[in-house]
Short mmCIF file of N, CA and C and ligand atoms in Angstrom, two decimals:
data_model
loop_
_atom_site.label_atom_id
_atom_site.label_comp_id
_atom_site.label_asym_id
_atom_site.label_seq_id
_atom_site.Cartn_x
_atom_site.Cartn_y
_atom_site.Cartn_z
N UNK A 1 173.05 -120.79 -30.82
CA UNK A 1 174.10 -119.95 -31.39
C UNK A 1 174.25 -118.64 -30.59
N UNK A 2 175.19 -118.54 -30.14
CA UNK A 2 175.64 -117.21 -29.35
C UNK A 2 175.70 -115.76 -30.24
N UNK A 3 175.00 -115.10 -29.60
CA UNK A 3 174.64 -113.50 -30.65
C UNK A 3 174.73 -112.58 -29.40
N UNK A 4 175.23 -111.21 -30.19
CA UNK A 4 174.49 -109.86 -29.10
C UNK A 4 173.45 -109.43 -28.72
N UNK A 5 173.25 -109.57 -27.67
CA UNK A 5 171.70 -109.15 -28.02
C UNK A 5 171.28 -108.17 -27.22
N UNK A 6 172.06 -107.25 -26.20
CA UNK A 6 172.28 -105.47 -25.87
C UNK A 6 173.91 -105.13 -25.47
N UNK A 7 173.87 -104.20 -25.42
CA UNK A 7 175.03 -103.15 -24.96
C UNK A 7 174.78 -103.10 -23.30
N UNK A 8 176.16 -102.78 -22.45
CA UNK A 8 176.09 -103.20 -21.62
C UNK A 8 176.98 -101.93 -21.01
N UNK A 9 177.12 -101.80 -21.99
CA UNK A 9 178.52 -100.44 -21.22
C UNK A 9 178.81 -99.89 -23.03
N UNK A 10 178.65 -98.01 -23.16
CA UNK A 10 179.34 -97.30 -24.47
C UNK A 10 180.56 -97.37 -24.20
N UNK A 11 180.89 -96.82 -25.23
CA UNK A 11 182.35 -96.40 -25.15
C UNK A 11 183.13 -95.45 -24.39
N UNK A 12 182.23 -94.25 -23.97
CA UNK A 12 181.79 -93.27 -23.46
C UNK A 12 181.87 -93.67 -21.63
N UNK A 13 180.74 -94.53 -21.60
CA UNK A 13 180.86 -94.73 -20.03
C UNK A 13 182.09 -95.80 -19.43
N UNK A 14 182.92 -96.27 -20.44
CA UNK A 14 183.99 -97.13 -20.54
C UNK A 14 185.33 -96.08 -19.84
N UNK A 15 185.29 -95.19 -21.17
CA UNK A 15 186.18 -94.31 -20.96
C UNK A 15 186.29 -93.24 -19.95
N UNK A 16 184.77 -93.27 -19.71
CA UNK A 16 184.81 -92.41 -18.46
C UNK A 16 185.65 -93.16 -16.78
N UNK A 17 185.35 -94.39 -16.76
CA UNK A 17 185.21 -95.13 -15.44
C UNK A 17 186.87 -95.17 -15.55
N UNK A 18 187.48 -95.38 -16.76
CA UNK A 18 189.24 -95.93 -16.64
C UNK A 18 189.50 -94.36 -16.63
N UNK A 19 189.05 -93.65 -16.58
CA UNK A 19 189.52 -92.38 -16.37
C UNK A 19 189.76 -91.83 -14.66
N UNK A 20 188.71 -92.63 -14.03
CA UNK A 20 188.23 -92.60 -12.72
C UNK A 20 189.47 -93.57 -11.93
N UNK A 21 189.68 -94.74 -12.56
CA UNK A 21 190.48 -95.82 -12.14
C UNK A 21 191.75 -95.08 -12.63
N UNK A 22 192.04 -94.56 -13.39
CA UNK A 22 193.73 -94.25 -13.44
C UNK A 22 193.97 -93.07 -12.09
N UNK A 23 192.50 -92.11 -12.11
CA UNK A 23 193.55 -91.21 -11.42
C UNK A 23 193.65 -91.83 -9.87
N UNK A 24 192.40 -92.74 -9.55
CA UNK A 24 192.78 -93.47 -8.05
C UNK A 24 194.20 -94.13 -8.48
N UNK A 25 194.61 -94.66 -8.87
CA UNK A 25 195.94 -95.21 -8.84
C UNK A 25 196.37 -94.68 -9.21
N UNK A 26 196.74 -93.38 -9.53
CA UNK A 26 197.76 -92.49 -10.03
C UNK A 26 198.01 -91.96 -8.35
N UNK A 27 197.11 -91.63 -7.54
CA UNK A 27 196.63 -91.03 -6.33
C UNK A 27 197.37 -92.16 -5.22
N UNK A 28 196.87 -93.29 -5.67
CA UNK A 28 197.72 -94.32 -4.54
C UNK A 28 199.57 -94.58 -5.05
N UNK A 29 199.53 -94.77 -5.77
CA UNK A 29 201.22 -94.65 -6.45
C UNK A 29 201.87 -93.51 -6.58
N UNK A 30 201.45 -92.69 -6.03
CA UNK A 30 202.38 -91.50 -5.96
C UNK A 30 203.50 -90.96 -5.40
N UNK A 31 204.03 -90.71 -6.24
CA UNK A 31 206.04 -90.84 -5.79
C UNK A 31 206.75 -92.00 -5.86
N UNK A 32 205.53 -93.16 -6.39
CA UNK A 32 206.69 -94.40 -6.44
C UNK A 32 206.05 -95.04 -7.98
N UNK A 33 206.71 -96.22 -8.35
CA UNK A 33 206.59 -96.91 -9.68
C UNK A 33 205.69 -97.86 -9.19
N UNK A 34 205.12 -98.16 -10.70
CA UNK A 34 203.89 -99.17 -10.79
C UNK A 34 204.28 -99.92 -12.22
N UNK A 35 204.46 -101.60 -11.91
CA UNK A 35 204.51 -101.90 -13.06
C UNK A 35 203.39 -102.47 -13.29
N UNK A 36 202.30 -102.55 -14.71
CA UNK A 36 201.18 -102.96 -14.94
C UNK A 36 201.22 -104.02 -15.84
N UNK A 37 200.68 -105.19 -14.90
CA UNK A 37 200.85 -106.66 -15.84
C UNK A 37 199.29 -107.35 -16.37
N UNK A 38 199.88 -106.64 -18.23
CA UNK A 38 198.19 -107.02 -18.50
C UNK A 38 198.19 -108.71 -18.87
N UNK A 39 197.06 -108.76 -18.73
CA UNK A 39 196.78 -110.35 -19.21
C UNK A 39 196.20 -110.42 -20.22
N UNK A 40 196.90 -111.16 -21.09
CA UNK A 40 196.62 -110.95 -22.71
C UNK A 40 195.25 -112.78 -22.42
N UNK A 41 194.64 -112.43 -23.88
CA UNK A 41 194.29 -111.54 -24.90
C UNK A 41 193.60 -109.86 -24.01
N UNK A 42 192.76 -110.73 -22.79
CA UNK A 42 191.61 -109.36 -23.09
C UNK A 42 191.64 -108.66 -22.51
N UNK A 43 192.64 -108.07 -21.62
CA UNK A 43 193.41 -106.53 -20.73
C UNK A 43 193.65 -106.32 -21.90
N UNK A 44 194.35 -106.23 -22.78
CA UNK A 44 195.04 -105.67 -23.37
C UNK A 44 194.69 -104.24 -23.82
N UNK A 45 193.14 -104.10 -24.36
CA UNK A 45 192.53 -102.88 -24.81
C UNK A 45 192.52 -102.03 -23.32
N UNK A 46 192.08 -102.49 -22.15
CA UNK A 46 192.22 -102.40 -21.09
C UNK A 46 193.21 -101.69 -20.88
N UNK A 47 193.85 -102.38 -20.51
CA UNK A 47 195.58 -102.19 -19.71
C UNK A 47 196.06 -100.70 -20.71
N UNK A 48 195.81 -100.75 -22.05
CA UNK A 48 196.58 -99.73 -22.58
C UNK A 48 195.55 -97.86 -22.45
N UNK A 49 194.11 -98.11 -22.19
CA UNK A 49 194.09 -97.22 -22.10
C UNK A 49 194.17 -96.63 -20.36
N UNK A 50 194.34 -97.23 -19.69
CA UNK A 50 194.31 -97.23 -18.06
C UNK A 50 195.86 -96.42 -18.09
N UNK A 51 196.33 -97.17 -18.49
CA UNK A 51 198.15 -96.95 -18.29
C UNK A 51 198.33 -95.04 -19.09
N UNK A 52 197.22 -94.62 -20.04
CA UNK A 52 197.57 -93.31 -20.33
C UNK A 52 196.90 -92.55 -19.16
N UNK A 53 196.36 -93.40 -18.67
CA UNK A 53 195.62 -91.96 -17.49
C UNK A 53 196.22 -92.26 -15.90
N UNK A 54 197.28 -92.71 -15.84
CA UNK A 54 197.66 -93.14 -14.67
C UNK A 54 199.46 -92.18 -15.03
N UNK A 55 199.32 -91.36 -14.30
CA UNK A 55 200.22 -90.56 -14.21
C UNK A 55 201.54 -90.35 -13.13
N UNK A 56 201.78 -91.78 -12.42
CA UNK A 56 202.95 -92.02 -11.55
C UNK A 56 203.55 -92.93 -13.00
N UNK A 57 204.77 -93.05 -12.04
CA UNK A 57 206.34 -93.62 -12.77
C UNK A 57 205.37 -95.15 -13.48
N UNK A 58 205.01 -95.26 -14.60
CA UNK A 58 204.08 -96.43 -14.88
C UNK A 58 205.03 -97.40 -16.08
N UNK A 59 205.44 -98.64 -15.88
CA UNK A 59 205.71 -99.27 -16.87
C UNK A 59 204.72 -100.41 -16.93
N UNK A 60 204.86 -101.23 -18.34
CA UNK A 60 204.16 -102.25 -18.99
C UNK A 60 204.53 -103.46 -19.23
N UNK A 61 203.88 -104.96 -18.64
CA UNK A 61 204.24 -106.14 -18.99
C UNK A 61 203.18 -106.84 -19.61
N UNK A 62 203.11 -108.28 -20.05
CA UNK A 62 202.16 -108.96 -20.17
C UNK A 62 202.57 -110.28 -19.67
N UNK A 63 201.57 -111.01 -19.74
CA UNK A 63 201.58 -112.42 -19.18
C UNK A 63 199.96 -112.87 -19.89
N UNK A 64 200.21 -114.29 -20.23
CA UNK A 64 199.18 -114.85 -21.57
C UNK A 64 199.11 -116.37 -20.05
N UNK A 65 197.94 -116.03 -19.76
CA UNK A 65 197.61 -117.57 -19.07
C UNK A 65 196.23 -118.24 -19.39
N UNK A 66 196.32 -119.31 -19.62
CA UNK A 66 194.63 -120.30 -19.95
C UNK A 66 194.01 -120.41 -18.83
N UNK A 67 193.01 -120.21 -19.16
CA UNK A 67 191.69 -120.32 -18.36
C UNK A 67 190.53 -121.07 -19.03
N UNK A 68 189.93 -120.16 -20.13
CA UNK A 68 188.79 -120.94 -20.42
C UNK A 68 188.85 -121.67 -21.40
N UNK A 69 189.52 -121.27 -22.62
CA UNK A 69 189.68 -121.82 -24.50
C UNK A 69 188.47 -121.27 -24.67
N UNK A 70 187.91 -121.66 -25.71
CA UNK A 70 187.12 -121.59 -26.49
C UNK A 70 185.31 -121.47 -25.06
N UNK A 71 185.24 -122.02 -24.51
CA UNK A 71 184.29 -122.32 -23.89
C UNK A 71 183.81 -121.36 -22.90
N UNK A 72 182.13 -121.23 -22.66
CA UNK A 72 181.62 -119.92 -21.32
C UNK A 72 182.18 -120.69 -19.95
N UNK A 73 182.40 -121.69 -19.37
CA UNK A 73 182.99 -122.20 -18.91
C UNK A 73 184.02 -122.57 -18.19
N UNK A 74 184.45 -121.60 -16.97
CA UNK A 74 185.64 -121.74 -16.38
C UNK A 74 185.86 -123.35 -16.05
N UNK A 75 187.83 -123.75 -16.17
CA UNK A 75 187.66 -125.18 -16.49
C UNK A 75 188.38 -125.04 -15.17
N UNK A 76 188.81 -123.66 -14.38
CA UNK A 76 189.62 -124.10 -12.67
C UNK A 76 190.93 -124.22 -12.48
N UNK A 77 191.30 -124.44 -13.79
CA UNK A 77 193.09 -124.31 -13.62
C UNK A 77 193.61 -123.69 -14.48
N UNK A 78 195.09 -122.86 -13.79
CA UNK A 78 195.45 -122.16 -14.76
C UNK A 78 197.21 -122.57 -15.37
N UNK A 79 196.85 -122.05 -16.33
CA UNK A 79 198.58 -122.28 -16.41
C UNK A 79 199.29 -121.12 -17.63
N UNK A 80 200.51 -121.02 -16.93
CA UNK A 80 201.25 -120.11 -17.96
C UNK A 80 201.65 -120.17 -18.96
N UNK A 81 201.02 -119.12 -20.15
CA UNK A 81 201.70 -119.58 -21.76
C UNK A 81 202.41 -118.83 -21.90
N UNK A 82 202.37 -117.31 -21.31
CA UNK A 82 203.74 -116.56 -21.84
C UNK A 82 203.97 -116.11 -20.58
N UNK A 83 205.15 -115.99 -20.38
CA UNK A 83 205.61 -114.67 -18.18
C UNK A 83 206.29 -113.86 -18.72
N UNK A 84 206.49 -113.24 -17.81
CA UNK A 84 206.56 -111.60 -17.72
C UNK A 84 208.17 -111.64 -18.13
N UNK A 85 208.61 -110.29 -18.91
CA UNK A 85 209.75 -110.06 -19.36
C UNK A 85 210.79 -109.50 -18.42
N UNK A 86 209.99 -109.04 -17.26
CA UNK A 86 210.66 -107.98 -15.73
C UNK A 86 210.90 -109.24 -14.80
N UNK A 87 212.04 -109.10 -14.08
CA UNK A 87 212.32 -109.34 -12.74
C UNK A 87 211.42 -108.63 -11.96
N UNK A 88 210.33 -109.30 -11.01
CA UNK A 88 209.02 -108.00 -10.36
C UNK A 88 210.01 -108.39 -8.81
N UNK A 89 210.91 -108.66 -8.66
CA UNK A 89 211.57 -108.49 -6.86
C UNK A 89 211.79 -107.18 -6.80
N UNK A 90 210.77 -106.84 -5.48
CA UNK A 90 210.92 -105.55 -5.42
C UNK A 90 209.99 -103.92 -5.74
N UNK A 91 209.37 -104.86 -6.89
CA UNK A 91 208.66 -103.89 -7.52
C UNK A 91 207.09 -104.03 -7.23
N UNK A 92 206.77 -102.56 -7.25
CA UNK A 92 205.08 -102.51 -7.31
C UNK A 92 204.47 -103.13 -8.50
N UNK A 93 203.36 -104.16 -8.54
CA UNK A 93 203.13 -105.05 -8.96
C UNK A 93 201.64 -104.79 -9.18
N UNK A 94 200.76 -104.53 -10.52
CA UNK A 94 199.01 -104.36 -10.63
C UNK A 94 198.72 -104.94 -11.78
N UNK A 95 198.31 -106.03 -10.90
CA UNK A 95 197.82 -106.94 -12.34
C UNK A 95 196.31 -106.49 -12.83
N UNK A 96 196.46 -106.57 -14.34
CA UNK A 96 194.89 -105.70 -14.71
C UNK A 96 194.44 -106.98 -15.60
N UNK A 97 193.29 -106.99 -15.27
CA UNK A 97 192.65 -107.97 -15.95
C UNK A 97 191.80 -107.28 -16.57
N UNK A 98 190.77 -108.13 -17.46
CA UNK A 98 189.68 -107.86 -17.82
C UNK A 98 188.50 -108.31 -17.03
N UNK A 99 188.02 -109.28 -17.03
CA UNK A 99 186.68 -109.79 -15.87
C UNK A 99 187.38 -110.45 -15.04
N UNK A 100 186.72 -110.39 -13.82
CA UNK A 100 186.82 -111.52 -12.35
C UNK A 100 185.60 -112.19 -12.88
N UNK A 101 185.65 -113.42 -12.95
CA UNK A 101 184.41 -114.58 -12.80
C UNK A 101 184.39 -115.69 -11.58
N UNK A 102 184.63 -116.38 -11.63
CA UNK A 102 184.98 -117.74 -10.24
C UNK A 102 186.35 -117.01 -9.63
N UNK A 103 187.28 -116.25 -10.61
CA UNK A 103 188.16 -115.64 -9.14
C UNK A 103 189.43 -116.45 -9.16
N UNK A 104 189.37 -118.29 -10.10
CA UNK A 104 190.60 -119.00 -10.12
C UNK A 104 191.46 -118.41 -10.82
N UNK A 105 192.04 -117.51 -11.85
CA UNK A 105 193.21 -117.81 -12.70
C UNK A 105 193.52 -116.19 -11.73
N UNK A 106 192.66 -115.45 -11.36
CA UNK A 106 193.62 -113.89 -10.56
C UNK A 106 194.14 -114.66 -9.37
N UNK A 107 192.99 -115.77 -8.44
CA UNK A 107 193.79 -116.06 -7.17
C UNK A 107 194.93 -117.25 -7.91
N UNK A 108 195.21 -117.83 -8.99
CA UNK A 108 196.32 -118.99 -9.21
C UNK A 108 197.48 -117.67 -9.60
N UNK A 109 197.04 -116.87 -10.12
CA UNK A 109 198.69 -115.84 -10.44
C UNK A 109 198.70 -114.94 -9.08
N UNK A 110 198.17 -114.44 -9.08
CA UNK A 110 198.35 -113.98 -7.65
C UNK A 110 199.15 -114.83 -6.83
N UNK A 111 199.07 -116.14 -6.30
CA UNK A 111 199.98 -116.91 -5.17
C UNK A 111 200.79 -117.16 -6.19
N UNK A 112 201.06 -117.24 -7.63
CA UNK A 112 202.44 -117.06 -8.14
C UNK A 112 203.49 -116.26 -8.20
N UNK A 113 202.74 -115.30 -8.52
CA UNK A 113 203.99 -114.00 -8.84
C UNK A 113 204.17 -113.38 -7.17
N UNK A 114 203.33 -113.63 -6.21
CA UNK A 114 203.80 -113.60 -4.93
C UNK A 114 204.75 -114.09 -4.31
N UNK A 115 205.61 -115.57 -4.74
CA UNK A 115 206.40 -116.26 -5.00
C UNK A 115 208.21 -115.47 -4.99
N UNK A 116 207.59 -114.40 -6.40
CA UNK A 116 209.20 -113.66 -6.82
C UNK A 116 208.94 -112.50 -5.72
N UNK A 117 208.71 -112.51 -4.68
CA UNK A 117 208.73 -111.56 -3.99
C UNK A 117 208.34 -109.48 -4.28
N UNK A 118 207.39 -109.32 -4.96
CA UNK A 118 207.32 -108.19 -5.38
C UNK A 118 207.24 -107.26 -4.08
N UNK A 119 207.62 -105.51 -4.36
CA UNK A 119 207.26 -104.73 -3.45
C UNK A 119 205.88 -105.23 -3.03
N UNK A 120 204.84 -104.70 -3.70
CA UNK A 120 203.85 -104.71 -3.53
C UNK A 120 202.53 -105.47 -4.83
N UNK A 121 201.62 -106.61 -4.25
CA UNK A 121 200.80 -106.82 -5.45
C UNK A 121 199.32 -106.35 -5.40
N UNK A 122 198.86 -106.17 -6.10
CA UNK A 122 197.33 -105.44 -6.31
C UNK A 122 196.73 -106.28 -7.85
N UNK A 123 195.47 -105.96 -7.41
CA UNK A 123 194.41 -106.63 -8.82
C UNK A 123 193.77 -105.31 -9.17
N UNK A 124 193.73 -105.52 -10.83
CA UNK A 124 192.53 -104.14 -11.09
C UNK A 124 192.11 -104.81 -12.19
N UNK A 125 190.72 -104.93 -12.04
CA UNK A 125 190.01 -105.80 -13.15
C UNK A 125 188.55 -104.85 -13.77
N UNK A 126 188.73 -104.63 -15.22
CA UNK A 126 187.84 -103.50 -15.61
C UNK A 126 186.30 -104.11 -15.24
N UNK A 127 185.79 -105.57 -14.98
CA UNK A 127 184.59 -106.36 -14.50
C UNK A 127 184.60 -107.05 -13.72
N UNK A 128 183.64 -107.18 -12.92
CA UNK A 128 183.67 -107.96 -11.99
C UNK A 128 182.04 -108.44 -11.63
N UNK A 129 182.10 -109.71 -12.07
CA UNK A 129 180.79 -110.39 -11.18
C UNK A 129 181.03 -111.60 -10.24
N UNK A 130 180.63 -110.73 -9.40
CA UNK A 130 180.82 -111.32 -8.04
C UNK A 130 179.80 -112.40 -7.33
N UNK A 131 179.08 -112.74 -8.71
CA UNK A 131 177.99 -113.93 -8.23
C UNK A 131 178.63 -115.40 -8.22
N UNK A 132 179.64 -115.18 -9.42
CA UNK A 132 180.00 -116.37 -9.49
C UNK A 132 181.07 -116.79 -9.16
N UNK A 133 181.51 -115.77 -7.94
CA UNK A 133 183.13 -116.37 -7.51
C UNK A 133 183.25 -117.62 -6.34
N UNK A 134 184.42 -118.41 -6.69
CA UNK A 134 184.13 -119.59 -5.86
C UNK A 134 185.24 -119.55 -4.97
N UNK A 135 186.47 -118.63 -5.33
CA UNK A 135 187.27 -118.49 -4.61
C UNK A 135 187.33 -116.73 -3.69
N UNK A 136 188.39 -117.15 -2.69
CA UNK A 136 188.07 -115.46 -1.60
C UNK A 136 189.71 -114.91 -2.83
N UNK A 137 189.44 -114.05 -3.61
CA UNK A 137 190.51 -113.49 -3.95
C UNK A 137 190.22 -111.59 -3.78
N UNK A 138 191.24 -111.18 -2.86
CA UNK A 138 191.06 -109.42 -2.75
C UNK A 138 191.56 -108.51 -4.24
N UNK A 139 190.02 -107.81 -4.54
CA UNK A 139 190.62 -107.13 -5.90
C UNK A 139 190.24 -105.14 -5.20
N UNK A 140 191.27 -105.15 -5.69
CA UNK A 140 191.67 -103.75 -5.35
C UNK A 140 191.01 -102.39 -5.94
N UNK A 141 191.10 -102.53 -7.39
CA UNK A 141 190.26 -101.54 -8.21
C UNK A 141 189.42 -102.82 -9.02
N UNK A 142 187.93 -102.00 -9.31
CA UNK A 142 186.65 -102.55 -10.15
C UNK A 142 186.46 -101.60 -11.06
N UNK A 143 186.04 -101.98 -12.06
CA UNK A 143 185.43 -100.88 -12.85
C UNK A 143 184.05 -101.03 -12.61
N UNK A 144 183.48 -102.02 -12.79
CA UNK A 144 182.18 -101.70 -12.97
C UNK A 144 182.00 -103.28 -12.19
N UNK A 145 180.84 -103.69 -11.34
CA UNK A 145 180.27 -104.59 -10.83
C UNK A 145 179.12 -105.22 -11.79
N UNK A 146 179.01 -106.48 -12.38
CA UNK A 146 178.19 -106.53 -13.22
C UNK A 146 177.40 -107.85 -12.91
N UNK A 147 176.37 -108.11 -14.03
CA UNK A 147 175.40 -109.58 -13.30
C UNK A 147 175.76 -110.40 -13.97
N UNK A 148 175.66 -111.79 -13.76
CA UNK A 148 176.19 -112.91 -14.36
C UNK A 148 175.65 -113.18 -16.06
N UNK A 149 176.00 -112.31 -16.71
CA UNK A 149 175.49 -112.47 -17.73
C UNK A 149 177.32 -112.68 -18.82
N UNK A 150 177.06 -113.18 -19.64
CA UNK A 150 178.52 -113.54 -20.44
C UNK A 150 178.49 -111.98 -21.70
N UNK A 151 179.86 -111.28 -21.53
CA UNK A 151 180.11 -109.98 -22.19
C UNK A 151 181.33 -110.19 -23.18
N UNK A 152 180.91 -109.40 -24.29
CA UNK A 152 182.12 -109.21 -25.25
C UNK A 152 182.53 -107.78 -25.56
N UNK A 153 183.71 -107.70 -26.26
CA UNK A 153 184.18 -106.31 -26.25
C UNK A 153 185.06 -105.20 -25.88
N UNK A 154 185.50 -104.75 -26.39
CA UNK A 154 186.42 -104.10 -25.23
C UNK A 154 187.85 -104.98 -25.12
N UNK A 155 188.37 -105.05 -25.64
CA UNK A 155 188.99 -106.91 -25.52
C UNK A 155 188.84 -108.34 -25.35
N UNK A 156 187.56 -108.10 -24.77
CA UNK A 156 186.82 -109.47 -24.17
C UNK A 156 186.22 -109.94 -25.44
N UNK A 157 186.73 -111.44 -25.51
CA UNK A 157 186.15 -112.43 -26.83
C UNK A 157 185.46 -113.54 -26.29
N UNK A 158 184.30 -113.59 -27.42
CA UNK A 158 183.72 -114.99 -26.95
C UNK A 158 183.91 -115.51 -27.81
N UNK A 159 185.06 -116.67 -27.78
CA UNK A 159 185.58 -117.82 -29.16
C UNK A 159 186.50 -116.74 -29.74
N UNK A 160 187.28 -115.91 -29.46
CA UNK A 160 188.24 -115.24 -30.06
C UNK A 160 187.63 -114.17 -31.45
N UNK A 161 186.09 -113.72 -30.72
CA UNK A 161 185.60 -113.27 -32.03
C UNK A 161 185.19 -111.73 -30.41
N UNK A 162 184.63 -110.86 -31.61
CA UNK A 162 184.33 -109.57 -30.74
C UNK A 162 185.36 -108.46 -29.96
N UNK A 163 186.75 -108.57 -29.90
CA UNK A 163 187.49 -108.07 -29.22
C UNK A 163 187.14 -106.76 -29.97
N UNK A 164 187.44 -106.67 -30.88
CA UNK A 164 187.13 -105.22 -31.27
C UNK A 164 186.05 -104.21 -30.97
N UNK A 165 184.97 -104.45 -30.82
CA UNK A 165 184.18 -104.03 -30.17
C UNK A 165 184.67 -103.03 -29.32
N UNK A 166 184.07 -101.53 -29.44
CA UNK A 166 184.79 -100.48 -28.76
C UNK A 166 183.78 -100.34 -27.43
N UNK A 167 182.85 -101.10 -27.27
CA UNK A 167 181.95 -101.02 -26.22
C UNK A 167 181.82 -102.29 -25.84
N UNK A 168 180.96 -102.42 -24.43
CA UNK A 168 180.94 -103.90 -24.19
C UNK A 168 179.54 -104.59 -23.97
N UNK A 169 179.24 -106.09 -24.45
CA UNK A 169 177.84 -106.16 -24.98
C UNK A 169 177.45 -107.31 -24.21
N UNK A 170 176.63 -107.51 -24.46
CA UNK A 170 176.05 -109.23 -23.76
C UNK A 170 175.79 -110.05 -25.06
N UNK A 171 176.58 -111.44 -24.83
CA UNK A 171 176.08 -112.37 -25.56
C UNK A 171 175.24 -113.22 -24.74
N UNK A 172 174.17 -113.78 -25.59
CA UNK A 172 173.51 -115.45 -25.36
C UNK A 172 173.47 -115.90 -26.25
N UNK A 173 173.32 -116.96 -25.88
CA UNK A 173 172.47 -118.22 -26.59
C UNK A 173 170.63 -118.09 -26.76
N UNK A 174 171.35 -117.81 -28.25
CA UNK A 174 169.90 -117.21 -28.86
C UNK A 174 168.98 -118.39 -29.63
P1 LIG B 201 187.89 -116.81 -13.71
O1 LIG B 201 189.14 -117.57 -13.53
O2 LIG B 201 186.68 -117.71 -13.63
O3 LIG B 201 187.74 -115.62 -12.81
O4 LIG B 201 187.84 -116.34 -15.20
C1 LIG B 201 188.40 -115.18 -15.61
C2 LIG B 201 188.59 -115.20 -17.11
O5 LIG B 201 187.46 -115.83 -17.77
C3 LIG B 201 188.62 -113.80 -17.65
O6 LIG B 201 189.92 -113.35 -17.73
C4 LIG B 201 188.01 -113.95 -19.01
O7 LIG B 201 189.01 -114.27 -19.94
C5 LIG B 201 187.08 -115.12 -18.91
N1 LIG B 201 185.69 -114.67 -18.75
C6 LIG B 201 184.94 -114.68 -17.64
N2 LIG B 201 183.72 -114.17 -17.85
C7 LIG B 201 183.70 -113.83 -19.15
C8 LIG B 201 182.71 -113.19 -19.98
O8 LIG B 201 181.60 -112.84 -19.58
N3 LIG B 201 183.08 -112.98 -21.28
C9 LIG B 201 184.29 -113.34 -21.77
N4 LIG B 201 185.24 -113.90 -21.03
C10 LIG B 201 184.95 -114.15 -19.73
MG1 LIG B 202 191.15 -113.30 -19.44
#
């Protein structure tokens, strides 16, 4: 049965790091627009507090794509359940995720929305463990580099349970 069993990041050192990450991209987007495409469910807590500390011309999309379901388990393919409400031709383009894991569903949207021709595309993913990536995908902003351990919180659900969580924790199999 999967339980918490430490903290992995407060709320505190959360808020500090997207504080760090908005003003670098406030710093690289400057004088021009950034539209920020969160990936629902678990950007979402993400994406919204990033987007108050990022102080160029900033608008907001989402996009809902499968990856895992229910399971720790990347299954390798992705596919689209909801797309974006913007025409992105043209436009600066930062997709924010929540974790990089194997690297498939940022590099499968990535060579998609590359497709509609955007100004410019970028990745900013508040985690990243980089042990278990199987694909070469370039991510632009990190929040934090972490070890292969499975995290909830913060938006991040394991089985659609924990998003609330204002900090982010480690589950196992206890
Ligand atoms: P990837 O395609 O393997 O990179 O998987 C990325 C997606 O898997 C993320 O957007 C998360 O939804 C999910 N994921 C990966 N690692 C974790 C984790 O430790 N906890 C919860 N979800 C995770
Ligand atoms: Mg996700």
């Amino acid at each position: 049965m999967y339980q918490i069993v430490s903290k992995m990041f407060t709320a505190k050192e959360i808020e500090n790091r997207v504080k760090e990450l908005g003003e670098q991209i406030t710093r690289d987007y400057e004088g021009d627009d950034v539209l920020l495409v969160g990936i629902l469910k678990g950007a979402s807590v993400f994406v919204a507090d990033l987007m108050r500390q990022i102080k160029a011309d900033a608008n907001i999309d989402f996009m809902s794509v499968s990856s895992y379901g229910t399971s720790t388990v990347s299954s390798g393919s992705v596919k689209i359940l909801k797309d974006l409400d913007y025409d992105i031709k043209d436009k600066n383009v930062l997709i924010v995720e929540d974790i990089i894991d194997s690297g498939n569903t940022l590099k499968n949207l990535k060579d998609t929305l590359s497709t509609r021709h955007p100004k410019s595309l970028k990745l900013c993913t508040l985690l990243d463990k980089p042990q278990r990536r199987t694909c070469d995908v370039k991510v632009d902003y990190v929040g934090f580099i972490i070890e292969d351990k499975f995290i909830v919180g913060y938006g991040i659900d394991y089985a659609d349970k924990y998003r609330n969580l204002p900090y982010i924790a480690i589950v196992e199999d206890v």
